[in-house]
XYZ file of C-alpha atoms in Angstrom:
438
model
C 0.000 0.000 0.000
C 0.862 3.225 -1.122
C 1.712 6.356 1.715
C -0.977 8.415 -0.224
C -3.377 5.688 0.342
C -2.236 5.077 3.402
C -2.963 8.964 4.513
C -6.129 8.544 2.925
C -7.128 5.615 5.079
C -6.012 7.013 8.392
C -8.219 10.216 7.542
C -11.187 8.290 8.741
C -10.147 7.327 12.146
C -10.120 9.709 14.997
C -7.426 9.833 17.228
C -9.073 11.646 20.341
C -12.461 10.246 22.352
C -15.539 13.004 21.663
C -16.377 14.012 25.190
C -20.222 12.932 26.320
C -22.684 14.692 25.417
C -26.429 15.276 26.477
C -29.361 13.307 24.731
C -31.175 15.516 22.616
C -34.595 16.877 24.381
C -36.885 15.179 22.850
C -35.653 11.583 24.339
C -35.447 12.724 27.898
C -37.277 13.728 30.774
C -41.746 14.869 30.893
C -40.783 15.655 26.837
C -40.251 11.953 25.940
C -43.211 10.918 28.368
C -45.883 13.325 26.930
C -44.323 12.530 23.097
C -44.629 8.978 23.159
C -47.678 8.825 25.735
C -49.615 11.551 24.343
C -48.472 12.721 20.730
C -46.883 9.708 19.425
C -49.348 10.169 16.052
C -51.121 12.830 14.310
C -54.015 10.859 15.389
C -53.191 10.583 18.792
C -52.273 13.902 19.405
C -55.762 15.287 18.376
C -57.634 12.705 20.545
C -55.434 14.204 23.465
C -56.724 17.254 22.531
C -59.639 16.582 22.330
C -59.510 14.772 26.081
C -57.926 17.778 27.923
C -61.210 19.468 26.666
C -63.591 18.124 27.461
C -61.651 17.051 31.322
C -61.065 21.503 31.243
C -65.040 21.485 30.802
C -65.705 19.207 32.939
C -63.632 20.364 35.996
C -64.588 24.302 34.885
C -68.075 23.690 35.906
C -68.161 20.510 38.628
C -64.831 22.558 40.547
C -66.435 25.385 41.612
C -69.688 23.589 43.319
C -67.081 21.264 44.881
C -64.831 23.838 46.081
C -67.556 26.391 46.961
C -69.189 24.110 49.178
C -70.779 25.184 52.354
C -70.831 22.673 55.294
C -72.236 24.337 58.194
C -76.171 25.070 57.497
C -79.202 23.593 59.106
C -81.348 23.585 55.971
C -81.195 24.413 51.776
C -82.733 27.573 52.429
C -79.341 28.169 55.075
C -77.316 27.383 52.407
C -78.815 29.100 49.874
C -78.747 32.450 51.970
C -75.386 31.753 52.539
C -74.110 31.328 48.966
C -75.874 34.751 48.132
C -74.395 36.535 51.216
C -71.019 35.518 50.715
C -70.712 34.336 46.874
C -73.532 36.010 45.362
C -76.987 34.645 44.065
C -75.390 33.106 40.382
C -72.364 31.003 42.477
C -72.310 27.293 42.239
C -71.909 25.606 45.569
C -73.012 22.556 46.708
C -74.761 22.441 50.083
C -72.774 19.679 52.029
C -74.505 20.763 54.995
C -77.194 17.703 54.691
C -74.605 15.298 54.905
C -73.061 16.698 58.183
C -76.405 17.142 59.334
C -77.639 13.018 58.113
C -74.543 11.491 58.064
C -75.469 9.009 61.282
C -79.005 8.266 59.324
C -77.291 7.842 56.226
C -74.539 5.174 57.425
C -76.968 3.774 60.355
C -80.479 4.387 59.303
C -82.886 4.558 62.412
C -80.777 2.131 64.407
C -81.346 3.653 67.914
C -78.272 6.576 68.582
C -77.291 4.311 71.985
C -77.008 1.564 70.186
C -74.375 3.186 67.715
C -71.823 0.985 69.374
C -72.907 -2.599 68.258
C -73.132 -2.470 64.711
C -69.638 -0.093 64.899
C -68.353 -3.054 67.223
C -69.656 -5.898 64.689
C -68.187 -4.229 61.892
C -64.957 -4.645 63.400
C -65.248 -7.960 64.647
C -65.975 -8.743 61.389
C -62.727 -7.788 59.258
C -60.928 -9.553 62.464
C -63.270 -12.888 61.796
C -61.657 -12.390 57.786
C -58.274 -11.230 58.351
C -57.127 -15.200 58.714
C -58.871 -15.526 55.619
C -57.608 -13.042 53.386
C -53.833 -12.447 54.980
C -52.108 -15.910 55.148
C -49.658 -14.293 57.569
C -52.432 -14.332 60.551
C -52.264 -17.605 62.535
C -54.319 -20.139 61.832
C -54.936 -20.554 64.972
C -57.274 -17.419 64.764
C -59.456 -19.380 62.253
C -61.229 -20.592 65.798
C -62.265 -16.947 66.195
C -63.971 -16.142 62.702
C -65.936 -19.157 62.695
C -67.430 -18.062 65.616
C -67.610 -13.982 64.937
C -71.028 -13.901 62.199
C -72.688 -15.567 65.804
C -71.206 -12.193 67.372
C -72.369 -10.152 64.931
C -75.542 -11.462 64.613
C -76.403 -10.793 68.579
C -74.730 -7.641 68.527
C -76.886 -6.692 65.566
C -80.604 -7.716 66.467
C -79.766 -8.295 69.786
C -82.027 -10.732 72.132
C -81.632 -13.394 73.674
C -77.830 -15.028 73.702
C -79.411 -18.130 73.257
C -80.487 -17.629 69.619
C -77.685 -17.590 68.085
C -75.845 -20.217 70.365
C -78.681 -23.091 69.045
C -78.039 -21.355 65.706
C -74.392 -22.622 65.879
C -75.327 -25.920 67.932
C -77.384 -26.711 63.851
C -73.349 -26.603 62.557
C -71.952 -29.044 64.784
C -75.026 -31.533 64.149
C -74.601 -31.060 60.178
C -70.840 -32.243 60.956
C -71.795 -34.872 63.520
C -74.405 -36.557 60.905
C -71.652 -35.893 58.115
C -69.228 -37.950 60.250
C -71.624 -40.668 61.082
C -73.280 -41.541 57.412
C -69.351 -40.709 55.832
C -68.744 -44.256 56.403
C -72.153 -45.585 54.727
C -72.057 -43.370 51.360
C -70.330 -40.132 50.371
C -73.763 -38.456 49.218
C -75.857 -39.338 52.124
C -73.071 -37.897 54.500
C -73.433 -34.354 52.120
C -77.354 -35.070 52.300
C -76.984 -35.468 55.790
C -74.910 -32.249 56.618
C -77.581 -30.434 54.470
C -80.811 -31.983 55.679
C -80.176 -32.260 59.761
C -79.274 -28.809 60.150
C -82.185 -27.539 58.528
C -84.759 -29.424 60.200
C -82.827 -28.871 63.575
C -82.826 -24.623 62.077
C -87.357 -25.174 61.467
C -88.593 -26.981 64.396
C -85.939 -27.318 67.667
C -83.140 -24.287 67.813
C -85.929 -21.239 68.356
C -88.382 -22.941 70.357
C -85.317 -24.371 72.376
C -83.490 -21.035 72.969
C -86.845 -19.847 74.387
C -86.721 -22.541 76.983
C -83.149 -21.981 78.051
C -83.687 -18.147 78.474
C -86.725 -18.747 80.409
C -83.972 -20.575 82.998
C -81.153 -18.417 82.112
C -82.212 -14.461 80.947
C -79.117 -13.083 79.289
C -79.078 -10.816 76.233
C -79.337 -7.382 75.222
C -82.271 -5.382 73.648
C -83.375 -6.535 70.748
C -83.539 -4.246 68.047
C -85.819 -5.195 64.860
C -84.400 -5.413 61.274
C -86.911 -2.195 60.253
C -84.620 0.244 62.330
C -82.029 -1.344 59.917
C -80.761 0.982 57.071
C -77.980 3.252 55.512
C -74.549 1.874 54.464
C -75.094 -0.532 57.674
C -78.191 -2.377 55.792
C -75.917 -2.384 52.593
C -73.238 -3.643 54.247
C -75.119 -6.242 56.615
C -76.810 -8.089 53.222
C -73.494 -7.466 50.982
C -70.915 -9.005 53.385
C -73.178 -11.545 54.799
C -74.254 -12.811 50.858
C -70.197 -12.313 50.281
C -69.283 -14.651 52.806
C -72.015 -17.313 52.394
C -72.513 -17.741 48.388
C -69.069 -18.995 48.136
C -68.842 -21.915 50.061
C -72.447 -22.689 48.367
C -70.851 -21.546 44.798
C -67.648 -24.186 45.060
C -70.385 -26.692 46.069
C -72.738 -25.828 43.083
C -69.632 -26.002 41.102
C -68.673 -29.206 41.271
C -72.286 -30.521 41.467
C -72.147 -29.288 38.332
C -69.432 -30.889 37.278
C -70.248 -34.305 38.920
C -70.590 -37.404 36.941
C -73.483 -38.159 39.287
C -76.468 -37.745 36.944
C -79.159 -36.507 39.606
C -76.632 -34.187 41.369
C -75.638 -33.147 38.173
C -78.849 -32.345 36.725
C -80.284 -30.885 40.103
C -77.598 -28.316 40.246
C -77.971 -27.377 36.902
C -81.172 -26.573 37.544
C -81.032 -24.479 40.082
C -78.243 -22.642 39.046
C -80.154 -21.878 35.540
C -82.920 -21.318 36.827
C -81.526 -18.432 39.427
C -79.589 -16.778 36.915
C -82.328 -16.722 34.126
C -84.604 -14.523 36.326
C -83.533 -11.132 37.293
C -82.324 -10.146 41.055
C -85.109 -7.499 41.436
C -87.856 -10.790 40.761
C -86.211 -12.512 43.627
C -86.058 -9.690 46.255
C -89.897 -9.388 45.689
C -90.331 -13.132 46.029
C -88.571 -13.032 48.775
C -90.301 -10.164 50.182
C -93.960 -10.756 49.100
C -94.267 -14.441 48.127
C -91.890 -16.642 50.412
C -94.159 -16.299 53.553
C -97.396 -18.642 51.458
C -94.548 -21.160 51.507
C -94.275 -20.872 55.488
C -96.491 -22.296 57.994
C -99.205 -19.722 59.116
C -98.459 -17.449 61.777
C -94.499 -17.756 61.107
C -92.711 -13.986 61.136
C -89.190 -14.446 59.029
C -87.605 -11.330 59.385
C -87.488 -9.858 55.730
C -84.161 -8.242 56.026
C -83.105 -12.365 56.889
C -85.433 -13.673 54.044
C -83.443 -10.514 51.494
C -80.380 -12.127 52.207
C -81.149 -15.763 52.087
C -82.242 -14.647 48.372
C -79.667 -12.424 47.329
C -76.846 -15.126 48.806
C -78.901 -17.838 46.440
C -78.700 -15.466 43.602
C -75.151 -14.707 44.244
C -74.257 -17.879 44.533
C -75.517 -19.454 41.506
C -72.971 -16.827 39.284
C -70.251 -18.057 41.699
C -70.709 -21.726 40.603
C -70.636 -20.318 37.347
C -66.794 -18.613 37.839
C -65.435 -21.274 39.609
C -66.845 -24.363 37.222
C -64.835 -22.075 34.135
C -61.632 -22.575 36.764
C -62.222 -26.342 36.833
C -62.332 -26.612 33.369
C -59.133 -24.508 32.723
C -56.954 -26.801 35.084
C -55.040 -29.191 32.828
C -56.325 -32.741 32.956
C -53.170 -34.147 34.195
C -53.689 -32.590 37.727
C -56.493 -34.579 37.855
C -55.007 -37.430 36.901
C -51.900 -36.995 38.727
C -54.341 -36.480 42.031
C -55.264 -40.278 41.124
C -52.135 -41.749 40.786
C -51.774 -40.976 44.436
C -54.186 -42.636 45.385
C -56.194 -39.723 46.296
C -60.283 -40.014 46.389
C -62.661 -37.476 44.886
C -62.603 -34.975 48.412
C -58.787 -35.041 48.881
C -57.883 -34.260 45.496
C -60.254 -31.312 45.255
C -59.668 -30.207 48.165
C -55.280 -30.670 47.599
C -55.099 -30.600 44.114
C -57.738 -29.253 41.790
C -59.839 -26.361 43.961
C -56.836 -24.683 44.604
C -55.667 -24.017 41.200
C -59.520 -23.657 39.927
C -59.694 -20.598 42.523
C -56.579 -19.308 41.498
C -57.907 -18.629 38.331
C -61.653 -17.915 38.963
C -60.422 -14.989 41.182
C -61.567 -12.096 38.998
C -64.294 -13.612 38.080
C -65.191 -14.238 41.918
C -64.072 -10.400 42.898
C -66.013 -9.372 40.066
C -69.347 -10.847 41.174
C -68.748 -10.017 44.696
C -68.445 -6.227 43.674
C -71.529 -6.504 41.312
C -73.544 -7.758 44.377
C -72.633 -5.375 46.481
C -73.720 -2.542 44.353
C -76.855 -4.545 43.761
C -77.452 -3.967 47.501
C -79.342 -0.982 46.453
C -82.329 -2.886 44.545
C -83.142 -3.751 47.861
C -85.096 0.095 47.942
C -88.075 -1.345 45.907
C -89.227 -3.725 48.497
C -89.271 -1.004 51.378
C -85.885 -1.388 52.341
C -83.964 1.972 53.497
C -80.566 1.987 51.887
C -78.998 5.051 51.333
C -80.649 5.239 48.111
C -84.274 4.562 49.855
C -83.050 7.164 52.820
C -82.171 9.406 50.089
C -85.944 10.173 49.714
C -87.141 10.121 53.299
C -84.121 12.958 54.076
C -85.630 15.127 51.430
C -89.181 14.653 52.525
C -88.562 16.955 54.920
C -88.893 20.712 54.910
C -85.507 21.508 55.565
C -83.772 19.277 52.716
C -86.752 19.102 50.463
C -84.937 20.157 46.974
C -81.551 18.424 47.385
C -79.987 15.893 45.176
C -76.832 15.805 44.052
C -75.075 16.139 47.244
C -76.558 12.901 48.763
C -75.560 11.262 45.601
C -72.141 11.764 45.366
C -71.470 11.166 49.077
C -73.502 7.516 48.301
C -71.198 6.764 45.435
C -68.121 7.847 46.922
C -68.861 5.522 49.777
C -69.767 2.564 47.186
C -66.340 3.869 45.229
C -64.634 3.395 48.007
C -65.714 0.139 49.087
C -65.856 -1.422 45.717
C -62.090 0.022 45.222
C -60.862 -2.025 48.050
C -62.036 -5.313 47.261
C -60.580 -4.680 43.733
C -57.386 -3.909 45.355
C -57.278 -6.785 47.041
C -57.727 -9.139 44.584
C -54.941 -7.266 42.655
C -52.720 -8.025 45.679
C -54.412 -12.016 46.024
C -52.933 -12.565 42.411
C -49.358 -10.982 43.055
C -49.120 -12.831 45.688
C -50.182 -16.261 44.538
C -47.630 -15.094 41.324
C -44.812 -15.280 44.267
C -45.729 -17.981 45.704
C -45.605 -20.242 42.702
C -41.994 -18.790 41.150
């Protein structure tokens, strides 16, 4: 090679390192966010347009009532004098004064004000009767505890006599006695058995057999009836308690459903169809109008009891429905791998299969839970007072006749709120079963 081509060569290599330089603006920082978030296309970039619009519009006119609001009135026409003294007669405020004035009636109904303790105390023995449930780090130990808590919460609640619900519990035990006993004859009379005693133990012996026993032995507390019930507590007292009880009755359904038992099969089917082909609004009034020709005469079943024997039912039946989809996505081989140990049907559901199926049915399950709980509100057209139905006894009267909005935002923000949780947490229930199996 040639010095002249040699010089030539050389000319592209550079003997000296180019000191480090900044990346250009546009691929840094809240520039690159909002270009590729916001204006990564022509197309894009007038839809976000369009958005901050109509959010500016929105905010522009909802901002002002929100911020403007006045708190400390006794009635509309308070507030109303009060916005025109101080912001003038063409302000927007909102008149938050009714819900510092109703809050107690909207979150307790007319559950008597001395009373305000029990349903405050059962609401917190309640999330300590699920925290072993839904936080595997609580000892299991404390599993003792929350079956015995919706017995605690349902004296504290209606009060009584403390004998009710202790024969209410006793109708547990003898469902697993008579399991135990006919387990060792045939699988399906032991189920029938669990099913059957209890309930005819529930009709004829447990109330007339409290009565006795507190006849002897008067303890209890005073009993308050199911139509001082209302507010979030009535919302929350048929929600949770449906919660709770439609899914042990949904797994069952499920793998009824499932069963290669041909009149358990068929019998759950048809109960399950037949639930979820008739609206929940049909139910509530069978429940409320149509259930007591089915009762002997001159028996009084509390409605707010007979709202959430339906509702749980109801529930219940879409449960079956989420968890038999989890059955069927569980690969075969863990069922057949659950019979090459030698497992039988119970162990290797209860091992094996369930836990996977629920794994996978939880949003489905979280979903329907959240759905019912909103539904909570239906419970209005059969005399019920949720918020919703206390909604329109607050502005019957004189001094909150004319408000709407107020009561409404302060009843969804309380729904919001609750709703939002149990989302949450089964956000967290699927990270965490995602750690667990790594």
């Amino acid at each position: 090679m040639s010095d002249t081509d040699s010089e030539v060569t050389n000319a592209y290599f550079r003997e000296a390192m180019l000191e480090q330089q900044a990346p250009p603006v546009t691929e840094t920082g809240a520039v690159k966010w909002l270009r590729e978030n916001l204006f990564p296309t022509w197309l894009n970039a007038i839809m976000t347009v369009v958005a901050l619009y109509v959010i500016w519009f929105i905010l522009s006119h909802i901002g002002p009532w929100f911020l403007n609001g006045i708190w400390d009135a006794g009635s509309l026409s308070e507030c109303r004098a009060i916005r025109d003294e101080t912001m003038g007669p063409d302000a927007s405020a909102a008149c938050f004064a009714v819900i510092a004035d109703r809050w107690e009636q909207l979150t307790f109904g007319f559950y008597p004000r001395s009373a305000y303790w029990r349903p405050t105390l059962a609401f917190v023995i309640m999330l300590a009767g699920l925290a072993p449930v839904l936080f595997g780090s609580i000892p299991r130990g404390w599993l003792t505890f929350s079956a015995v808590s919706p017995f605690i919460i349902f004296f504290l609640l209606w009060g009584g006599s403390i004998w009710v619900p202790v024969f209410i519990a006793m109708g547990f035990v003898l469902g697993a006695v008579a399991a135990r006993l006919l387990g060792g004859v045939n699988q399906i009379a032991a189920v029938a058995g669990a099913i059957v005693v209890p309930i005819l133990y529930w009709a004829f012996v447990a109330i007339p057999l409290a009565e006795v026993v507190h006849d002897l032995i008067p303890i209890g507390i005073r009993a308050i009836p199911s139509s001082d019930f209302g507010g979030f507590m009535l919302s929350v007292v048929i929600g949770m308690a449906a919660i709770i009880l439609s899914l042990p009755l949904g797994i069952v359904l499920a793998l009824a459903r499932a069963s290669d038992l041909f009149l358990v099969n068929k019998l759950a089917i048809t109960f399950i169809e037949i639930i979820r082909g008739v609206p929940l609004i049909v139910w509530l009034f069978t429940a409320s109008l149509l259930l007591n020709y089915f009762l002997p005469p001159g028996t009084n079943f509390d409605l707010t009891l007979r709202v959430i024997i339906m509702v749980t039912l109801f529930s219940a039946a879409y449960i079956a429905e989420v968890v038999r989809g989890g059955l069927a996505a569980v690969p075969k081989g863990q069922y057949e791998g659950a019979d090459s140990l030698g497992l039988d049907y119970w162990q290797s559901m209860r091992l094996i299969v369930l836990p996977q199926a629920l794994k996978i049915s939880i949003p489905g399950i979280v979903n329907t839970f959240i759905g019912l709980f909103k539904d909570t509100t239906l419970v209005v057209f059969i005399g019920l007072l949720d918020p919703l139905g206390l909604t329109n006894s607050i502005r019957a009267s004189t001094d909150w006749n004319g408000i709407y909005w107020e009561l409404y935002v302060f009843i969804g923000l309380m729904f919001f709120i609750a709703c939002y949780a149990m989302g949450r947490y089964s956000m967290y229930l699927e990270r965490k079963l995602q750690r667990e199996n790594r």
